[in-house]
PDB file of C-alpha atoms and ligand atoms in Angstrom:
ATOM      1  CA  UNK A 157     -46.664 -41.843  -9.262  1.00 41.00           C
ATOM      2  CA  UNK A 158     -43.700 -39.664 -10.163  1.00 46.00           C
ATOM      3  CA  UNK A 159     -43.740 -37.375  -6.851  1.00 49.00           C
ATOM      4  CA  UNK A 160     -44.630 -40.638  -4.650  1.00 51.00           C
ATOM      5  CA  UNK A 161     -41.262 -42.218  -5.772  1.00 52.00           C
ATOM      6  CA  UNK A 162     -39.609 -38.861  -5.256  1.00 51.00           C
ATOM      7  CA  UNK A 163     -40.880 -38.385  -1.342  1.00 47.00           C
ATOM      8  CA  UNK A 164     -39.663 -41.864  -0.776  1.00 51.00           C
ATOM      9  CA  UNK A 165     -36.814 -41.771  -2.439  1.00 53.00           C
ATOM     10  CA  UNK A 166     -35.715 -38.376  -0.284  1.00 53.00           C
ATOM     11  CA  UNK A 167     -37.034 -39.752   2.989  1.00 49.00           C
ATOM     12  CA  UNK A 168     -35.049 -43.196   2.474  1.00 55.00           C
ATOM     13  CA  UNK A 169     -32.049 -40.854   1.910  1.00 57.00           C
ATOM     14  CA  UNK A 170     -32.646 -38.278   5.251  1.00 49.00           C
ATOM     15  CA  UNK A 171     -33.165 -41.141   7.009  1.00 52.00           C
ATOM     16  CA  UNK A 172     -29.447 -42.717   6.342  1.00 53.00           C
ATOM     17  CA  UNK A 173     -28.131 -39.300   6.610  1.00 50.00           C
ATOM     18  CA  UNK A 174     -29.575 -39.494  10.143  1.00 50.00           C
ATOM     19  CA  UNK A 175     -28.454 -42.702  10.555  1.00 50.00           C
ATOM     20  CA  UNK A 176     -24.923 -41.996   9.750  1.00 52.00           C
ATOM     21  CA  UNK A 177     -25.360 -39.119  11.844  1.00 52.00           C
ATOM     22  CA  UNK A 178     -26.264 -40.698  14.508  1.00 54.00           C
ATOM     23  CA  UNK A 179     -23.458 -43.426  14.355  1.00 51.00           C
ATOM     24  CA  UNK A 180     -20.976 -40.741  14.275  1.00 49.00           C
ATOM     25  CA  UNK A 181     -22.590 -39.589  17.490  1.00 51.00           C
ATOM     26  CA  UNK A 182     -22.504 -42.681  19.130  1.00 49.00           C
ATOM     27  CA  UNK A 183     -19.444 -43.313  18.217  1.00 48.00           C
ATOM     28  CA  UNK A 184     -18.076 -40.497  19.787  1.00 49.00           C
ATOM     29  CA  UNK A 185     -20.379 -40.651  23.028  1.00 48.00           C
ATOM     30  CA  UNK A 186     -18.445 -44.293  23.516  1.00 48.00           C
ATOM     31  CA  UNK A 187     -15.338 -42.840  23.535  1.00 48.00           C
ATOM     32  CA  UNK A 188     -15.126 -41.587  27.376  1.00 48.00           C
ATOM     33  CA  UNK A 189     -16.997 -38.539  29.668  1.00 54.00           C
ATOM     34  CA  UNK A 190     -14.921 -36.382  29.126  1.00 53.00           C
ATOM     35  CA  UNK A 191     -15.574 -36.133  25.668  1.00 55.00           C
ATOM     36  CA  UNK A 192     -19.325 -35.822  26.691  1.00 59.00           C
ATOM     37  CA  UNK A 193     -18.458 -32.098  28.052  1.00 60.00           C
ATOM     38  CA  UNK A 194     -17.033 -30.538  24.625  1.00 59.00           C
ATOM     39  CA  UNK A 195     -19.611 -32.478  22.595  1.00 61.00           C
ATOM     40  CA  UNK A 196     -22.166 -30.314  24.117  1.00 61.00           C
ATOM     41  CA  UNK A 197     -20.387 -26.840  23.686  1.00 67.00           C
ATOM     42  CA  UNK A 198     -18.074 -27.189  20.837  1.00 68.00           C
ATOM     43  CA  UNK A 199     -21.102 -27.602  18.328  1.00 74.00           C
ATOM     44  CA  UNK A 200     -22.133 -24.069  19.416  1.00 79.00           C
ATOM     45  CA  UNK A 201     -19.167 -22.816  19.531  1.00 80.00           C
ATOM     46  CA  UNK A 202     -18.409 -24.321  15.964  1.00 78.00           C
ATOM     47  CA  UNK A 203     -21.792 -22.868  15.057  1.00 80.00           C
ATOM     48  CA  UNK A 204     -20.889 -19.356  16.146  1.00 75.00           C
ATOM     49  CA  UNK A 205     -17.571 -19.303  14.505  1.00 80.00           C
ATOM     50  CA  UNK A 206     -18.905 -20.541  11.464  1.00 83.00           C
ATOM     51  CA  UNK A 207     -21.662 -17.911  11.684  1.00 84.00           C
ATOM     52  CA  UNK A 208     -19.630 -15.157  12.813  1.00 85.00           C
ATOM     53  CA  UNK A 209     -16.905 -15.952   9.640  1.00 79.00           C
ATOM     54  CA  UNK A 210     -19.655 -16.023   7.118  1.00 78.00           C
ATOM     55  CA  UNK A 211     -21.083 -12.837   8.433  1.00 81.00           C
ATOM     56  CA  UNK A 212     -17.753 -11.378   8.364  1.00 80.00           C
ATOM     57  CA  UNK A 213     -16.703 -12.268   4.603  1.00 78.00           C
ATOM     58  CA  UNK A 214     -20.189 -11.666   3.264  1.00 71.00           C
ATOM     59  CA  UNK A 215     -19.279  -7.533   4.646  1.00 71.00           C
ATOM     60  CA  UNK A 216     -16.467  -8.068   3.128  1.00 75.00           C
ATOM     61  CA  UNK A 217     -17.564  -9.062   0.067  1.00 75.00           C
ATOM     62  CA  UNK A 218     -19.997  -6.061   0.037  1.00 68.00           C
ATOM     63  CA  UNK A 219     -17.178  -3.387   1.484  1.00 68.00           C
ATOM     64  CA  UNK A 220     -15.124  -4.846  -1.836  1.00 62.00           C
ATOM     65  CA  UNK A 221     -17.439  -4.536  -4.366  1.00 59.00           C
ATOM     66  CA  UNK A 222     -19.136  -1.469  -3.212  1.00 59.00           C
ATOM     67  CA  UNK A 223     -16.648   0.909  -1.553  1.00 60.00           C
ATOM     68  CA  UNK A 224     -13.551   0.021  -2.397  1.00 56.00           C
ATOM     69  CA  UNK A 225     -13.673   0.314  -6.154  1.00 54.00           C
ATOM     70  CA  UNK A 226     -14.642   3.836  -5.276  1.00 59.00           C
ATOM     71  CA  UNK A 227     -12.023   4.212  -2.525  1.00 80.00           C
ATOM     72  CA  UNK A 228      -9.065   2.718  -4.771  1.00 89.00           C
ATOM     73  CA  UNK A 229      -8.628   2.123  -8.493  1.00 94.00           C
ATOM     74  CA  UNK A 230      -5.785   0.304 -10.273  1.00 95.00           C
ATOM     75  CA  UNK A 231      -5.162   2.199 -13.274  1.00 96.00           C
ATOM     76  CA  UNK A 232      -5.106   0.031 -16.860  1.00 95.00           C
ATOM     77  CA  UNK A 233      -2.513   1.102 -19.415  1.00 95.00           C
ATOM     78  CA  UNK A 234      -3.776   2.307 -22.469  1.00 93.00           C
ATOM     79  CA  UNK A 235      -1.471   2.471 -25.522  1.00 94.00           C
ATOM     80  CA  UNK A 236       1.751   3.246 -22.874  1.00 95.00           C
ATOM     81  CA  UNK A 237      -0.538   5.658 -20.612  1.00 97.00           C
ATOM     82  CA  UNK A 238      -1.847   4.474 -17.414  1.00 98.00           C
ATOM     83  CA  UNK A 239      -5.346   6.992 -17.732  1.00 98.00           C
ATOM     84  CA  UNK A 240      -8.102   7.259 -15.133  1.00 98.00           C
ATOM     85  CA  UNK A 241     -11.290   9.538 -14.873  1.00 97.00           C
ATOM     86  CA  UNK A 242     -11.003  11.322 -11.196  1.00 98.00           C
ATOM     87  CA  UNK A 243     -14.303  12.370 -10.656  1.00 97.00           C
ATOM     88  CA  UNK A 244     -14.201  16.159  -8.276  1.00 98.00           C
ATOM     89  CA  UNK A 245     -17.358  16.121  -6.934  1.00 97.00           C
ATOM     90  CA  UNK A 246     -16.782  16.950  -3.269  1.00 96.00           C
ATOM     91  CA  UNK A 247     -13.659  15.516  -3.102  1.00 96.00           C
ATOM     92  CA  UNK A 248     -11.803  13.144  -5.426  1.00 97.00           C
ATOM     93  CA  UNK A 249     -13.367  10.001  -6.716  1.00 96.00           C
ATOM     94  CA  UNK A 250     -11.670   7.738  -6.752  1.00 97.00           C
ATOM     95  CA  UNK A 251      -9.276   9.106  -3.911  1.00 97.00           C
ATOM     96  CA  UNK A 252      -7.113   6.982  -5.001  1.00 97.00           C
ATOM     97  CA  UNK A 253      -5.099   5.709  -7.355  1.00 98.00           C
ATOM     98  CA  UNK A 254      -2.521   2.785  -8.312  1.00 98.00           C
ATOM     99  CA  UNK A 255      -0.314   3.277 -10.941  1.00 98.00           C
ATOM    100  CA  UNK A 256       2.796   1.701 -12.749  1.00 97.00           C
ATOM    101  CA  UNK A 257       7.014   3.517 -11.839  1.00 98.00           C
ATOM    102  CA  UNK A 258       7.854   4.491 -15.296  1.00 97.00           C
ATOM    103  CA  UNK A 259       4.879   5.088 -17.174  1.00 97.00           C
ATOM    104  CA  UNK A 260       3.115   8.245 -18.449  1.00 98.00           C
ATOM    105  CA  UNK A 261       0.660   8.531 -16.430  1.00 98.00           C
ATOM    106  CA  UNK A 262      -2.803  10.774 -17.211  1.00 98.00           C
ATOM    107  CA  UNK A 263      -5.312  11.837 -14.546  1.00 98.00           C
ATOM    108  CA  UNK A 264      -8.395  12.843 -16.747  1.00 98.00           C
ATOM    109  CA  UNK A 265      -9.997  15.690 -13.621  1.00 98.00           C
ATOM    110  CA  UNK A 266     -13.718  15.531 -14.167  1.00 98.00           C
ATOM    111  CA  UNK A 267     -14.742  18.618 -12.147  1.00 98.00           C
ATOM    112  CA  UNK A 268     -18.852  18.449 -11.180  1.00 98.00           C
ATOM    113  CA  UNK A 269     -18.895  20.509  -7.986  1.00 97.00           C
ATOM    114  CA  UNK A 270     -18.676  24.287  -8.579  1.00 97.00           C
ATOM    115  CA  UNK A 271     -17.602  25.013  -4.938  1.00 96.00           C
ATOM    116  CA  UNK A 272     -14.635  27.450  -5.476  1.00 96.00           C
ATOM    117  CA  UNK A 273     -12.438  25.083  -3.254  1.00 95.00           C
ATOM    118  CA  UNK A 274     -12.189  22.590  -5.577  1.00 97.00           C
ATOM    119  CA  UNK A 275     -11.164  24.516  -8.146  1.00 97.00           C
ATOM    120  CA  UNK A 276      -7.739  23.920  -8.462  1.00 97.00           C
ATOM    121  CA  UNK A 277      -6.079  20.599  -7.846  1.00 98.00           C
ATOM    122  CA  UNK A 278      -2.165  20.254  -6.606  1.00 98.00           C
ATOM    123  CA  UNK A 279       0.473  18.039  -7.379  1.00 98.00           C
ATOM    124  CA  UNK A 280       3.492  19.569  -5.918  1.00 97.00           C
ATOM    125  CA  UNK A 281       5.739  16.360  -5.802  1.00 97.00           C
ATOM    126  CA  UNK A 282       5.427  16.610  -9.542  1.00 97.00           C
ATOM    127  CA  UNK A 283       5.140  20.378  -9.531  1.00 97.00           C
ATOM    128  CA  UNK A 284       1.421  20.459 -10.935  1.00 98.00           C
ATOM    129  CA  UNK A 285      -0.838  23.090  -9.858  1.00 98.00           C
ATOM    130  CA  UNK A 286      -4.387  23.068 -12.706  1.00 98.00           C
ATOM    131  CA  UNK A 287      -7.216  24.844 -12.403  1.00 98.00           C
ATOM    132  CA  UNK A 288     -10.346  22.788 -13.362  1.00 98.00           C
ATOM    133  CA  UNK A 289     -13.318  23.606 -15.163  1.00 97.00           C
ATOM    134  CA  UNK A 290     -16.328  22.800 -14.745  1.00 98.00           C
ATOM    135  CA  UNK A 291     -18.028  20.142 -15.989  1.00 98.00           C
ATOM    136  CA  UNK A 292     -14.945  19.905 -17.981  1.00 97.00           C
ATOM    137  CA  UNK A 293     -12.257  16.992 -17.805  1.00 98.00           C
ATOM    138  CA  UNK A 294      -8.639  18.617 -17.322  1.00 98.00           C
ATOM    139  CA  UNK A 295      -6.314  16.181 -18.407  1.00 98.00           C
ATOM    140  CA  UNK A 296      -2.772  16.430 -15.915  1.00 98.00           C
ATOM    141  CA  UNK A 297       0.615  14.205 -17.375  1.00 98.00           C
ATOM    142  CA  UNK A 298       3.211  12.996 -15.374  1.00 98.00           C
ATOM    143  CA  UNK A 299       5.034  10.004 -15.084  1.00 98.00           C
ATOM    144  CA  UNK A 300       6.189   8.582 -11.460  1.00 98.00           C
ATOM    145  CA  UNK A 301       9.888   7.671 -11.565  1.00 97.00           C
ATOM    146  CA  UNK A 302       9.687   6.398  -7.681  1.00 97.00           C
ATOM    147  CA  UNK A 303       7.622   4.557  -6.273  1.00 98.00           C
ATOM    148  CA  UNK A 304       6.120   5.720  -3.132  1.00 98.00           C
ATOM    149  CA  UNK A 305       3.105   7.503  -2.007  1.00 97.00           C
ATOM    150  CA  UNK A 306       1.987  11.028  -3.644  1.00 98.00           C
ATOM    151  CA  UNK A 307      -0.556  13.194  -2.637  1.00 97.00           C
ATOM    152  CA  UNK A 308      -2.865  15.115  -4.737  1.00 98.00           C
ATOM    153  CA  UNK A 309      -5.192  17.958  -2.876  1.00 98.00           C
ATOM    154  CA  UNK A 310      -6.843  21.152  -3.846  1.00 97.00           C
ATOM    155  CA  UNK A 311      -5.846  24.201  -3.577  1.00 95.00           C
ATOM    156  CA  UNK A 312      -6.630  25.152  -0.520  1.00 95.00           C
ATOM    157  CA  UNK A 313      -5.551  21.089   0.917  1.00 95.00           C
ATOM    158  CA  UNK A 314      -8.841  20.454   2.221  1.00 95.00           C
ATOM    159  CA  UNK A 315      -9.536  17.867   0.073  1.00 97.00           C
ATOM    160  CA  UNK A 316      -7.098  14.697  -0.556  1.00 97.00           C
ATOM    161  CA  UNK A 317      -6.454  12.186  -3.050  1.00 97.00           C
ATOM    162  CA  UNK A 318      -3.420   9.771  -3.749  1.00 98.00           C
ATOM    163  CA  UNK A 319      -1.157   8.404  -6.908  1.00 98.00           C
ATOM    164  CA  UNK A 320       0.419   5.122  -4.965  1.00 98.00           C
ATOM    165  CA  UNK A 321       3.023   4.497  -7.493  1.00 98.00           C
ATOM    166  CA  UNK A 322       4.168   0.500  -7.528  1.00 97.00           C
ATOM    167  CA  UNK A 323       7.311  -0.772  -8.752  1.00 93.00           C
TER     168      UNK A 323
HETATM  169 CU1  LIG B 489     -10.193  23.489  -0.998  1.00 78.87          CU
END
């Protein structure tokens, strides 16, 4: 009984979206040949747009979530100290890093790979040079008085890593 009144009930209602559908259609078909032309293409057209854009955010979406939190972290502040985990682990993880002009900030070096390159990480706009240990985090201080761009690399500047300093 229940499902009978339920196929009804959703055929009745496909069948006025069809028929609304189909007025539109009509409608528009009335309206002069040289409408007739675009009706035919611009559906597809629509269609592939529509496609395409979905396709396009949904990588998005994916890049976002999946790369880009690895690519580049905001840092939080933490009782005055903006302090992220940089993972060394054939190269800098994340590479980098947004921070705050003005506020100590603490880059907590987390160093997993025991290639000899990596062992020392340079920041010479704030004159730090630290040798890491591994599988040891090697806290480096500074605080950014400018904003701008500053790079971060090992010792022998193979491998790179940013502090983007906002106002
Ligand atoms: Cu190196």
């Amino acid at each position: 009984m229940f499902s009978k009144k339920l196929i009804w009930g959703s055929l009745a209602s496909l069948g006025m979206l069809f028929g609304i559908a189909q007025g539109v259609q009509s409608a528009e078909t009335s309206s002069g040949k040289a409408n007739q032309f675009r009706q035919i293409e611009q559906p597809l057209a629509v269609k592939i747009g529509v496609t395409a854009g979905g396709s396009a955010l949904i990588g998005l979406e994916l890049w976002w979530f999946l790369l880009s939190k690895k690519i580049s972290q905001k840092v939080p502040t933490k009782q005055g100290t903006q302090e992220v985990t940089i993972t060394v682990d054939g190269g800098y993880e994340p590479a980098r890093v947004v921070v705050k002009t003005g506020q100590p900030v603490r880059l907590n070096f987390l160093r997993r790979d025991p290639n000899s390159c990596l062992e020392r990480v340079l920041l010479p706009d704030f004159y730090i040079a630290a040798n890491l240990t591994l599988d040891q985090v090697t806290p480096v201080e500074f605080t950014p008085q400018q904003p701008g761009e500053y790079q971060f690399s090992c010792g022998m500047n193979m491998f790179r890593g940013v502090v983007a300093v906002e106002k």
